[in-house]
Short mmCIF file of C-alpha atoms and ligand atoms in Angstrom, two decimals:
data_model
loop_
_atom_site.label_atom_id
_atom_site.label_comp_id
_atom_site.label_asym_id
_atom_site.label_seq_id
_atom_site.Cartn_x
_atom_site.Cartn_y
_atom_site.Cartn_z
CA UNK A 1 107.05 56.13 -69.72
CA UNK A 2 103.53 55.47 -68.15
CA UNK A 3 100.90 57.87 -69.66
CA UNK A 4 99.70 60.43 -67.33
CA UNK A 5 96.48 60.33 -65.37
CA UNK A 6 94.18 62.57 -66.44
CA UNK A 7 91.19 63.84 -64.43
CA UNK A 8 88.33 65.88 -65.48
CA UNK A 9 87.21 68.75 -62.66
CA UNK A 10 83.28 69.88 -62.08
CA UNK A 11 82.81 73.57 -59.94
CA UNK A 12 79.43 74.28 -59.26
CA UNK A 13 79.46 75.44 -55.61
CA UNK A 14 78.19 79.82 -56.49
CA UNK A 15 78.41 81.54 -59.14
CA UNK A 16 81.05 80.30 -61.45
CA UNK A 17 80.13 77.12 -64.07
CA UNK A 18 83.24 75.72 -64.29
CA UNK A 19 85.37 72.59 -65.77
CA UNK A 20 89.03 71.60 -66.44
CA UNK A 21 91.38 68.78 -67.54
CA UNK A 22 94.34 68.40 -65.22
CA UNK A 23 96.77 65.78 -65.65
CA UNK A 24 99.96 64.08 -63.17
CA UNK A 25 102.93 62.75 -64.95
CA UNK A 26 104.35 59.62 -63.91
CA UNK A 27 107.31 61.60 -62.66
CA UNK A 28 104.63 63.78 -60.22
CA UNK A 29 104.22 66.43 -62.38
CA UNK A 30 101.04 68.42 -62.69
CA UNK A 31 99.94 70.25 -65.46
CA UNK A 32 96.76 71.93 -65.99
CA UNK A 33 95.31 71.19 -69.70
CA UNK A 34 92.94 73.23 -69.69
CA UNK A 35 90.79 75.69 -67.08
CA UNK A 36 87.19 77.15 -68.47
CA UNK A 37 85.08 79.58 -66.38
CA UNK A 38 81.93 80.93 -67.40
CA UNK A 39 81.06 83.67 -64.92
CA UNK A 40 77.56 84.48 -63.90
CA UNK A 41 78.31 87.95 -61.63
CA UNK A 42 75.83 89.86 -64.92
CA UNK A 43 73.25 87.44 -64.56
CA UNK A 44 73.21 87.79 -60.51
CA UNK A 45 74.58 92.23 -60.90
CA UNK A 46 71.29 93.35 -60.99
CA UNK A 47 70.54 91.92 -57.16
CA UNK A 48 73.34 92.81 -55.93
CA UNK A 49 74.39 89.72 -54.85
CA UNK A 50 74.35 85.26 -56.23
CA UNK A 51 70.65 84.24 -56.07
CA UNK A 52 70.80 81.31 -55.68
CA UNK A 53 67.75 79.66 -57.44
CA UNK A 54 69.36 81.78 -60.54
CA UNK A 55 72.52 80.35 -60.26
CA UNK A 56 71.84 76.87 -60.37
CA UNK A 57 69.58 77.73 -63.39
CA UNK A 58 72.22 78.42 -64.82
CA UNK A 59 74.40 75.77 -64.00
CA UNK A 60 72.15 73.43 -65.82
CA UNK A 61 72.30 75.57 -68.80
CA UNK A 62 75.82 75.93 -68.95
CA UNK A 63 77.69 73.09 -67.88
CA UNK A 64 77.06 70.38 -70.45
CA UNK A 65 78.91 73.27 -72.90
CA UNK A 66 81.97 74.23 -70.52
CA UNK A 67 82.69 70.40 -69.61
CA UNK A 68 82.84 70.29 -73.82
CA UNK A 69 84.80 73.15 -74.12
CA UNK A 70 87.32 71.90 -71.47
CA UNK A 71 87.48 68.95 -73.07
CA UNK A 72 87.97 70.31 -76.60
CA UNK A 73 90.69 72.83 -74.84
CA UNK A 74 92.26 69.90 -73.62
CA UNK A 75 92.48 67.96 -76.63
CA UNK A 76 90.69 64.77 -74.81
CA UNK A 77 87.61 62.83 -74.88
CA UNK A 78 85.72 61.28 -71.94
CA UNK A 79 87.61 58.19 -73.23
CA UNK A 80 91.17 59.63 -72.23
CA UNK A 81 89.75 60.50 -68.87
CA UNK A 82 90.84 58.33 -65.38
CA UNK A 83 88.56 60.30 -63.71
CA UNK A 84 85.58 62.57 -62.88
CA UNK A 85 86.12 65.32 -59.82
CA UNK A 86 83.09 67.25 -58.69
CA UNK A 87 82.34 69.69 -55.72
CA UNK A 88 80.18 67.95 -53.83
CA UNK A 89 80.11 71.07 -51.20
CA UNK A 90 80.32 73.40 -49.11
CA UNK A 91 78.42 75.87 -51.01
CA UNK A 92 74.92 76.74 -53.08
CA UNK A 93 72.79 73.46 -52.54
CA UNK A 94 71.32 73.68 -56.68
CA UNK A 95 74.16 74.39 -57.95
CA UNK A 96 76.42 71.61 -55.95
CA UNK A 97 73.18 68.82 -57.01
CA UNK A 98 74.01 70.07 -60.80
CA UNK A 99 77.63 69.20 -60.83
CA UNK A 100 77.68 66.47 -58.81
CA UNK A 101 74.72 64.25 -60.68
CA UNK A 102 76.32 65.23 -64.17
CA UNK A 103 79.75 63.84 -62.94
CA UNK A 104 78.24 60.77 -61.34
CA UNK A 105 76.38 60.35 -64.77
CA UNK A 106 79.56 60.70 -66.49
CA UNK A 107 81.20 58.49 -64.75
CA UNK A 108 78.55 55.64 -64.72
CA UNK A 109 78.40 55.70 -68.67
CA UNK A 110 81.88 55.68 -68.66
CA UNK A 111 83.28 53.70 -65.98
CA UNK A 112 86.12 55.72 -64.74
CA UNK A 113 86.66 56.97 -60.95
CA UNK A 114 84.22 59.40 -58.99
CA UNK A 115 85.36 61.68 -56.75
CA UNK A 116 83.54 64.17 -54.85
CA UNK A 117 85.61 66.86 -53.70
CA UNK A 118 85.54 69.34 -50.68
CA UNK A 119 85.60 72.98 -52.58
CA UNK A 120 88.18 74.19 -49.61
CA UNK A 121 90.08 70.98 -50.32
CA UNK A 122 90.14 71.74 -53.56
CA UNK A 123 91.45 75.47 -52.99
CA UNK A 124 93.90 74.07 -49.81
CA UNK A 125 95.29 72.40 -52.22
CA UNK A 126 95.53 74.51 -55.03
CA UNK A 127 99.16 75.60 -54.94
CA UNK A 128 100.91 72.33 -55.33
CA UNK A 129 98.89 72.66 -58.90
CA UNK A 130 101.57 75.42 -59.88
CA UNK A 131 104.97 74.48 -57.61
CA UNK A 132 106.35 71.66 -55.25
CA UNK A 133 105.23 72.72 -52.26
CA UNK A 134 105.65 69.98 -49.57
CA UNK A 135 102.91 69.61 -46.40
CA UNK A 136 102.62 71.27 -43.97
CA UNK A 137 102.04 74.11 -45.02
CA UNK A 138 99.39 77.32 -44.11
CA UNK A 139 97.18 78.44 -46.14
CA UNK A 140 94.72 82.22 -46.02
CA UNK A 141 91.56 81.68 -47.86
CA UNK A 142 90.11 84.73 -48.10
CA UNK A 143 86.52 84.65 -50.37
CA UNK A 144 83.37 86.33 -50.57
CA UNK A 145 82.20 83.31 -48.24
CA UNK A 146 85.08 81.98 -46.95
CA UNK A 147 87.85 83.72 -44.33
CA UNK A 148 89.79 80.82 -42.99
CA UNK A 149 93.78 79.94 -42.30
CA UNK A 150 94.26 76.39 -42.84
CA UNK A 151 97.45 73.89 -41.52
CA UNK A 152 97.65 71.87 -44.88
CA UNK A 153 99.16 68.84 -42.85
CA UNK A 154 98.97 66.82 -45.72
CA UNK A 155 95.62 65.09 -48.43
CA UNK A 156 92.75 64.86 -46.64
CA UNK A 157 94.74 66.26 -43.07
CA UNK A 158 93.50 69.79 -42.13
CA UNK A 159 93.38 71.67 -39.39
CA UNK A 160 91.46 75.40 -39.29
CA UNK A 161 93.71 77.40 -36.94
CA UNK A 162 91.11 80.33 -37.22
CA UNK A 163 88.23 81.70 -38.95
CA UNK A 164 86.16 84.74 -38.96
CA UNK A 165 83.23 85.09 -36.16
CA UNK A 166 80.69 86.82 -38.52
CA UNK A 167 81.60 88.10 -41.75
CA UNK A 168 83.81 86.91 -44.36
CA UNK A 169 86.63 89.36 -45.97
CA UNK A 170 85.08 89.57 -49.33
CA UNK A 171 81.64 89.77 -47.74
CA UNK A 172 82.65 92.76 -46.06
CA UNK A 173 84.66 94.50 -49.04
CA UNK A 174 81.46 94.05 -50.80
CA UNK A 175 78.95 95.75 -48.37
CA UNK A 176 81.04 98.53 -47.40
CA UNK A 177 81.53 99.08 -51.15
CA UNK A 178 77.70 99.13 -51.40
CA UNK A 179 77.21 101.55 -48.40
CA UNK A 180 79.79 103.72 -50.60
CA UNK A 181 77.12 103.80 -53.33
CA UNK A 182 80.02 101.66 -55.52
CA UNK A 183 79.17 99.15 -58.35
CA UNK A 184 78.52 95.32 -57.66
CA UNK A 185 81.12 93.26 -57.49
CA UNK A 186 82.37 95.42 -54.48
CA UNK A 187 85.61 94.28 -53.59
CA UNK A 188 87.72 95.16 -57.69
CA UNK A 189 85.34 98.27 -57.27
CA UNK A 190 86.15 99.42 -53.39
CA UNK A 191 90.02 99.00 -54.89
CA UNK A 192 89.77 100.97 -57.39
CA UNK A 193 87.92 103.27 -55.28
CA UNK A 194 90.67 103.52 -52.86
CA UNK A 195 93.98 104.15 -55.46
CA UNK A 196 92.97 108.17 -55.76
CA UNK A 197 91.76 107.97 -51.78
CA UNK A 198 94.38 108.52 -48.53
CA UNK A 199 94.31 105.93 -46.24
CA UNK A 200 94.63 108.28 -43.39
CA UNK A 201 91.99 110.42 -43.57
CA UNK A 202 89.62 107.89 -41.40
CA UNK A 203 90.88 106.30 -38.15
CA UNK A 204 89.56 103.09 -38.44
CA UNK A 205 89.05 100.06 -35.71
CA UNK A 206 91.44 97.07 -36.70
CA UNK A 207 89.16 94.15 -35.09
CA UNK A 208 90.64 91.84 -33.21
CA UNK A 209 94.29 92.90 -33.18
CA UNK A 210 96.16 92.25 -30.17
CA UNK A 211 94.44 89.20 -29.46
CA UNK A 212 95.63 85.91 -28.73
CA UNK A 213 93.22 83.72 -30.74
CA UNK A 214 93.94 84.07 -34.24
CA UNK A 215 90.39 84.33 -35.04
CA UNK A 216 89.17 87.30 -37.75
CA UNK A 217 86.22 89.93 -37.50
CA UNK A 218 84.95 92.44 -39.35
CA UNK A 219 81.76 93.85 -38.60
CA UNK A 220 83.23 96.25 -36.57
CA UNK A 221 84.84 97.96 -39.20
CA UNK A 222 82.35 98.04 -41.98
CA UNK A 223 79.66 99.87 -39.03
CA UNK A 224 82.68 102.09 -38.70
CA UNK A 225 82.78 102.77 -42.32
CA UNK A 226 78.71 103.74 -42.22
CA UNK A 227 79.31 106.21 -39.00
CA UNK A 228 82.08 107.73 -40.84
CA UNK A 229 79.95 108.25 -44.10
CA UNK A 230 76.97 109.24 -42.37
CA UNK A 231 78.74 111.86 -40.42
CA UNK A 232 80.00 113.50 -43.18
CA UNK A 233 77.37 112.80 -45.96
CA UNK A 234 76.51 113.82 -48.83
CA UNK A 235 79.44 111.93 -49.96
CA UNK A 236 82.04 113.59 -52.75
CA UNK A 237 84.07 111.38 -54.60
CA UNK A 238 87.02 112.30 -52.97
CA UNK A 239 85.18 111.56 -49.20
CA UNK A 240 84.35 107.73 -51.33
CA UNK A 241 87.87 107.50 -52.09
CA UNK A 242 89.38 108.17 -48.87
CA UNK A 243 86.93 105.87 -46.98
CA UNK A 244 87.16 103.25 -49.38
CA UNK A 245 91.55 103.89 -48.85
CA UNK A 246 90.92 103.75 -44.96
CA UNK A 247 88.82 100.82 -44.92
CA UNK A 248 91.19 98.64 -47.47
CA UNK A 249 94.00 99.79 -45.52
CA UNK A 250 92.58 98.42 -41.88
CA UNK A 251 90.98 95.21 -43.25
CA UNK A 252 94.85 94.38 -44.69
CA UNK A 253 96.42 95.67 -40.96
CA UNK A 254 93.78 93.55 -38.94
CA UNK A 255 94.31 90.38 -41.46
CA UNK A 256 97.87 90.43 -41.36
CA UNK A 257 98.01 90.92 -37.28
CA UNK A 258 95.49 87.61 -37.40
CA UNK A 259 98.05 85.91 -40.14
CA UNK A 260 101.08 86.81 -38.03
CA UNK A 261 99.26 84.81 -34.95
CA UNK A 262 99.06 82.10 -36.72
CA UNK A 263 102.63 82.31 -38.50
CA UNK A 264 103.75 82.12 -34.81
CA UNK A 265 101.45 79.04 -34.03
CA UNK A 266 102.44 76.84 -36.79
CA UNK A 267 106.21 77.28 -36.19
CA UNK A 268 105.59 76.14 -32.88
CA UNK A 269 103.62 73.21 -33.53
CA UNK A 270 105.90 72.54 -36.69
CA UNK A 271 109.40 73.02 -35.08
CA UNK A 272 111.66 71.29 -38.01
CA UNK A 273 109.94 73.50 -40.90
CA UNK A 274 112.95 74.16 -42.78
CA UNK A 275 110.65 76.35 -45.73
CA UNK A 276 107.88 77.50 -43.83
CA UNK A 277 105.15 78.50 -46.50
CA UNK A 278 102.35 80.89 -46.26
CA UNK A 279 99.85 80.61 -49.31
CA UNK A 280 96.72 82.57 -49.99
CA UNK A 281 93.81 81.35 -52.18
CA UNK A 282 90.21 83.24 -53.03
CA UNK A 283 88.82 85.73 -54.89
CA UNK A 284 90.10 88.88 -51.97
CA UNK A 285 93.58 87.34 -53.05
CA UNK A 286 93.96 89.74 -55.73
CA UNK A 287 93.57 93.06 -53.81
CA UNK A 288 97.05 94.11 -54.17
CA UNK A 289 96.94 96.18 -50.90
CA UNK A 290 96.54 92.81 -48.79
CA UNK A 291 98.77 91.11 -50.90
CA UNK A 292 101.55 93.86 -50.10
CA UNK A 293 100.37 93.68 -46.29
CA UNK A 294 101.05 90.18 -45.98
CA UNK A 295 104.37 90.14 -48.16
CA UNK A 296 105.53 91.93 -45.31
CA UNK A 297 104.06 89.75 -42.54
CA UNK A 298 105.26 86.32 -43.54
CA UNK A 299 109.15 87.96 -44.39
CA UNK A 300 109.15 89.09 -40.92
CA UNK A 301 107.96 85.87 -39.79
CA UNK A 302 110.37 83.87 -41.86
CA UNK A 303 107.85 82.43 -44.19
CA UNK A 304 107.82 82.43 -48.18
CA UNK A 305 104.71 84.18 -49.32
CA UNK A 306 102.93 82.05 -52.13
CA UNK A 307 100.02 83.62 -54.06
CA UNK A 308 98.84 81.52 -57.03
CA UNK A 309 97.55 83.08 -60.35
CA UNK A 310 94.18 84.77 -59.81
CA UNK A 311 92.59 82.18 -61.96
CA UNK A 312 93.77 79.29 -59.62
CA UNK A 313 92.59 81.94 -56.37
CA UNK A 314 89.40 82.24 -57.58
CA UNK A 315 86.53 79.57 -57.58
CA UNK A 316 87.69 77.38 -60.71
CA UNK A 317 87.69 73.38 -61.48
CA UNK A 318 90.96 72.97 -62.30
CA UNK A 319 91.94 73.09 -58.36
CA UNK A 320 89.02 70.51 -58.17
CA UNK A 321 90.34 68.02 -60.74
CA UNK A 322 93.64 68.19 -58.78
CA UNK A 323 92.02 67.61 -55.16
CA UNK A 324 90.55 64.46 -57.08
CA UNK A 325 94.16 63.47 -58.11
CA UNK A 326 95.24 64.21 -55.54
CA UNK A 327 92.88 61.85 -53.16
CA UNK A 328 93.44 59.35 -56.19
CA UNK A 329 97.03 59.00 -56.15
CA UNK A 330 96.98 58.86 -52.45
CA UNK A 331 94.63 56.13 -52.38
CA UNK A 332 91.54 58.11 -50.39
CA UNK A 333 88.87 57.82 -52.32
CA UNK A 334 85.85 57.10 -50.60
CA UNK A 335 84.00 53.43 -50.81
CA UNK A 336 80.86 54.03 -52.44
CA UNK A 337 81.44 57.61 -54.03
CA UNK A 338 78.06 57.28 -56.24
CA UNK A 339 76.15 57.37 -52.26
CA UNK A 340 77.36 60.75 -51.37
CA UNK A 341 75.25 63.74 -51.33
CA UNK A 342 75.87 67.24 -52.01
CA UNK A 343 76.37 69.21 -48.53
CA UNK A 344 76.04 72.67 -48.25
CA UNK A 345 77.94 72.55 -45.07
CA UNK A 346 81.13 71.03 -44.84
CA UNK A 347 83.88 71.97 -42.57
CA UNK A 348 87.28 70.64 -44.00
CA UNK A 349 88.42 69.91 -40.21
CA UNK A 350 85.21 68.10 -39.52
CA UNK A 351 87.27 68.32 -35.65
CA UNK A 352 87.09 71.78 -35.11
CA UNK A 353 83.89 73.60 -33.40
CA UNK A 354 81.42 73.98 -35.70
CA UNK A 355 81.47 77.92 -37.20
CA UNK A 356 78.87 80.32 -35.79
CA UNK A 357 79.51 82.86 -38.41
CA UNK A 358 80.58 81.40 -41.91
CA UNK A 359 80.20 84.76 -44.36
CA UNK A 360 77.50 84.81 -46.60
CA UNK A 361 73.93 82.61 -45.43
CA UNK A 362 73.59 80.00 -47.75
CA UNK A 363 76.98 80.60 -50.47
CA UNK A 364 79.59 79.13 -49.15
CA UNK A 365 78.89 78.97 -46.01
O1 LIG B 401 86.87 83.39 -54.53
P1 LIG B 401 85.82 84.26 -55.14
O2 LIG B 401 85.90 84.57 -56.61
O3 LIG B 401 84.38 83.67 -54.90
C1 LIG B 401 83.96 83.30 -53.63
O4 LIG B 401 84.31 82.17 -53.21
O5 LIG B 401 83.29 84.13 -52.98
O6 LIG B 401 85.81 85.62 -54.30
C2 LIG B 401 84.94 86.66 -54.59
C3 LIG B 401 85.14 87.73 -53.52
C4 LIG B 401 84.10 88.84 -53.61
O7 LIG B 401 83.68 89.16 -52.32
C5 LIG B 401 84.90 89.97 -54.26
O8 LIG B 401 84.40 91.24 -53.94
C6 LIG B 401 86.27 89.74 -53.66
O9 LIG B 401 86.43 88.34 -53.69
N1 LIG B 401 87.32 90.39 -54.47
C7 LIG B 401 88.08 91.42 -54.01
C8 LIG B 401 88.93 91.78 -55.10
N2 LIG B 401 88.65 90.95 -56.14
C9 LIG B 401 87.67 90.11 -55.74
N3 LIG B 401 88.12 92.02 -52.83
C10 LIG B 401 89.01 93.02 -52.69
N4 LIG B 401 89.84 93.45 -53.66
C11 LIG B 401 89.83 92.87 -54.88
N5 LIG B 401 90.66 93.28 -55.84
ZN1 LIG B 402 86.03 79.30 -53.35
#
């Protein structure tokens, strides 16, 4: 049998330095070698958010060591390799110029293929990393700068069916958790929070529900979250808890009444879908209160819910060296990879009207 082709996978785009060896059997199999992740959230705590001249500091100091480690983890040299993956965007301009010049430089000394990869391709495409899951399918990213659903029509075929008008979810688990006085990163925090709070206490706007365009919002809610502190403040931990339970508990109601939309949507566009698959990716993918929200959602709608490991949800380069494989095996690889720049915009349906509100300035947006 044919040896597999291995690729090697670059993640620069925030705050994670990341690299990974994935390989594809001849058969079609995937199989992730190895996945390493060095996280910067201490380095970036202390502001309360990614700076972003910090992170790409940082990038440069790490990511000669990770793409070694992955390769170590892997058991491969840059000699095994077919072929070099990087994020060449959306996301933190340093940080994307870091990963993308030490792949092209990799793969100039070496020879092998360059691909520059779309970070949402990379997570749209994610799942097919862990299970057969045929196109089309729909996919929830929900990040600190990304809230999106996705038609996966197929590599390189996307179409957004809705995204969020100002903030993104994570965005908005993180500043509500900072209004609530809790502990940077917001959204594990506000979770935690919210296990000893009751959901009820607060009535709480669900934005957008009801309405026709699958579109998200959420704004509305985190102002509602500061009225409802303010009014009763100075804040117990029991008031934090509650508030922190009531505002988990709308942001999963008003995503799943978006999701549900959109389940509807892409059954009627895709009539024949014998397996209709919902899968979420991003770092917001791990609050289990959503997760249980929009269990129930796609069974009533008819799909299978699909939630990859965290460490495939969250930003990581195996999902990258796979998008690269991916565009390899189909035979899309761009015709003069070494000319393209970084872009820290870069809508994966270049079709669809451009975003007014993308989360986060700058990350990710
Ligand atoms: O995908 P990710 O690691 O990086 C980005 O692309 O942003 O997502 C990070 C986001 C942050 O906003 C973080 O607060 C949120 O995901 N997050 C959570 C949870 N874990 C991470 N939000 C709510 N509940 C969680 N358990
Ligand atoms: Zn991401």
């Amino acid at each position: 049998m044919p040896a597999a082709t291995l690729f090697l996978g670059i993640e620069t785009s925030c705050d994670e330095t990341a690299a990974a060896v994935v390989a594809l059997s001849a058969d079609g199999r995937a199989e992730i070698r190895s996945n390493a992740v060095l996280s910067q959230i201490e380095e970036h705590a202390a502001f309360g958010g990614v700076v972003p001249e910090i992170a790409a500091r940082a990038h440069v100091e790490a990511l000669d060591g990770i793409i070694r480690a992955a390769l170590a983890d892997a058991g491969a040299t840059l000699a095994d390799i077919d072929g070099v993956a990087a994020t060449a965007g959306p996301g933190l301009i340093g940080g994307l110029i870091v990963g993308l010049v030490t792949a092209r430089a990799i793969a100039a000394a070496t020879g092998k293929t360059l691909v520059p990869v779309n970070h949402l391709e990379g997570h749209a495409l994610s799942p097919r990393l862990i299970a057969a899951i045929d196109f089309p399918y729909l996919l929830l990213l929900v990040s600190g700068g990304h809230t999106q659903i996705v038609a996966v029509e197929g590599v390189g075929r996307y179409r957004r069916m809705a995204s969020t008008i100002e903030d993104a979810l994570g965005e908005a688990f993180d500043k509500t958790a900072k209004l609530l006085g809790l502990p940077y990163p917001g959204g594990p925090a506000l979770e935690i929070a919210a296990q000893t709070g009751d959901s009820d206490r607060f009535a709480l706007p669900r934005p957008m529900k009801g309405e026709a365009r699958p579109d998200f919002s959420f704004s509305g809610l985190k102002t509602a979250v500061r009225q409802a502190a303010t009014a009763i403040a100075p804040l117990t931990e029991q008031d934090i808890a509650d508030l922190a339970a009531s505002f988990q508990k709308a942001a999963a109601d008003a995503v799943a009444d978006r999701v549900a939309r959109a389940l509807d949507r892409f059954l009627a566009e895709h009539p024949g879908s014998k397996r209709p698959t919902l899968v979420i990716a991003g770092g917001v993918a791990a609050n289990k209160a959503l997760r249980a929200a929009l269990e129930e959602t796609a069974a009533k709608g008819g799909f299978t819910l699909v939630a990859p490991p965290l460490a495939l949800c969250t930003d990581n380069a195996a999902m990258i060296a796979w998008a690269g494989l991916e565009r390899f095996r189909a035979g899309l690889l761009p015709a003069n990879p070494f000319a393209l720049e970084a872009r820290p915009r870069w809508p994966l349906d270049e079709a669809a009207a451009p975003l007014y509100g993308a989360g986060r300035k700058g990350a990710k947006a």
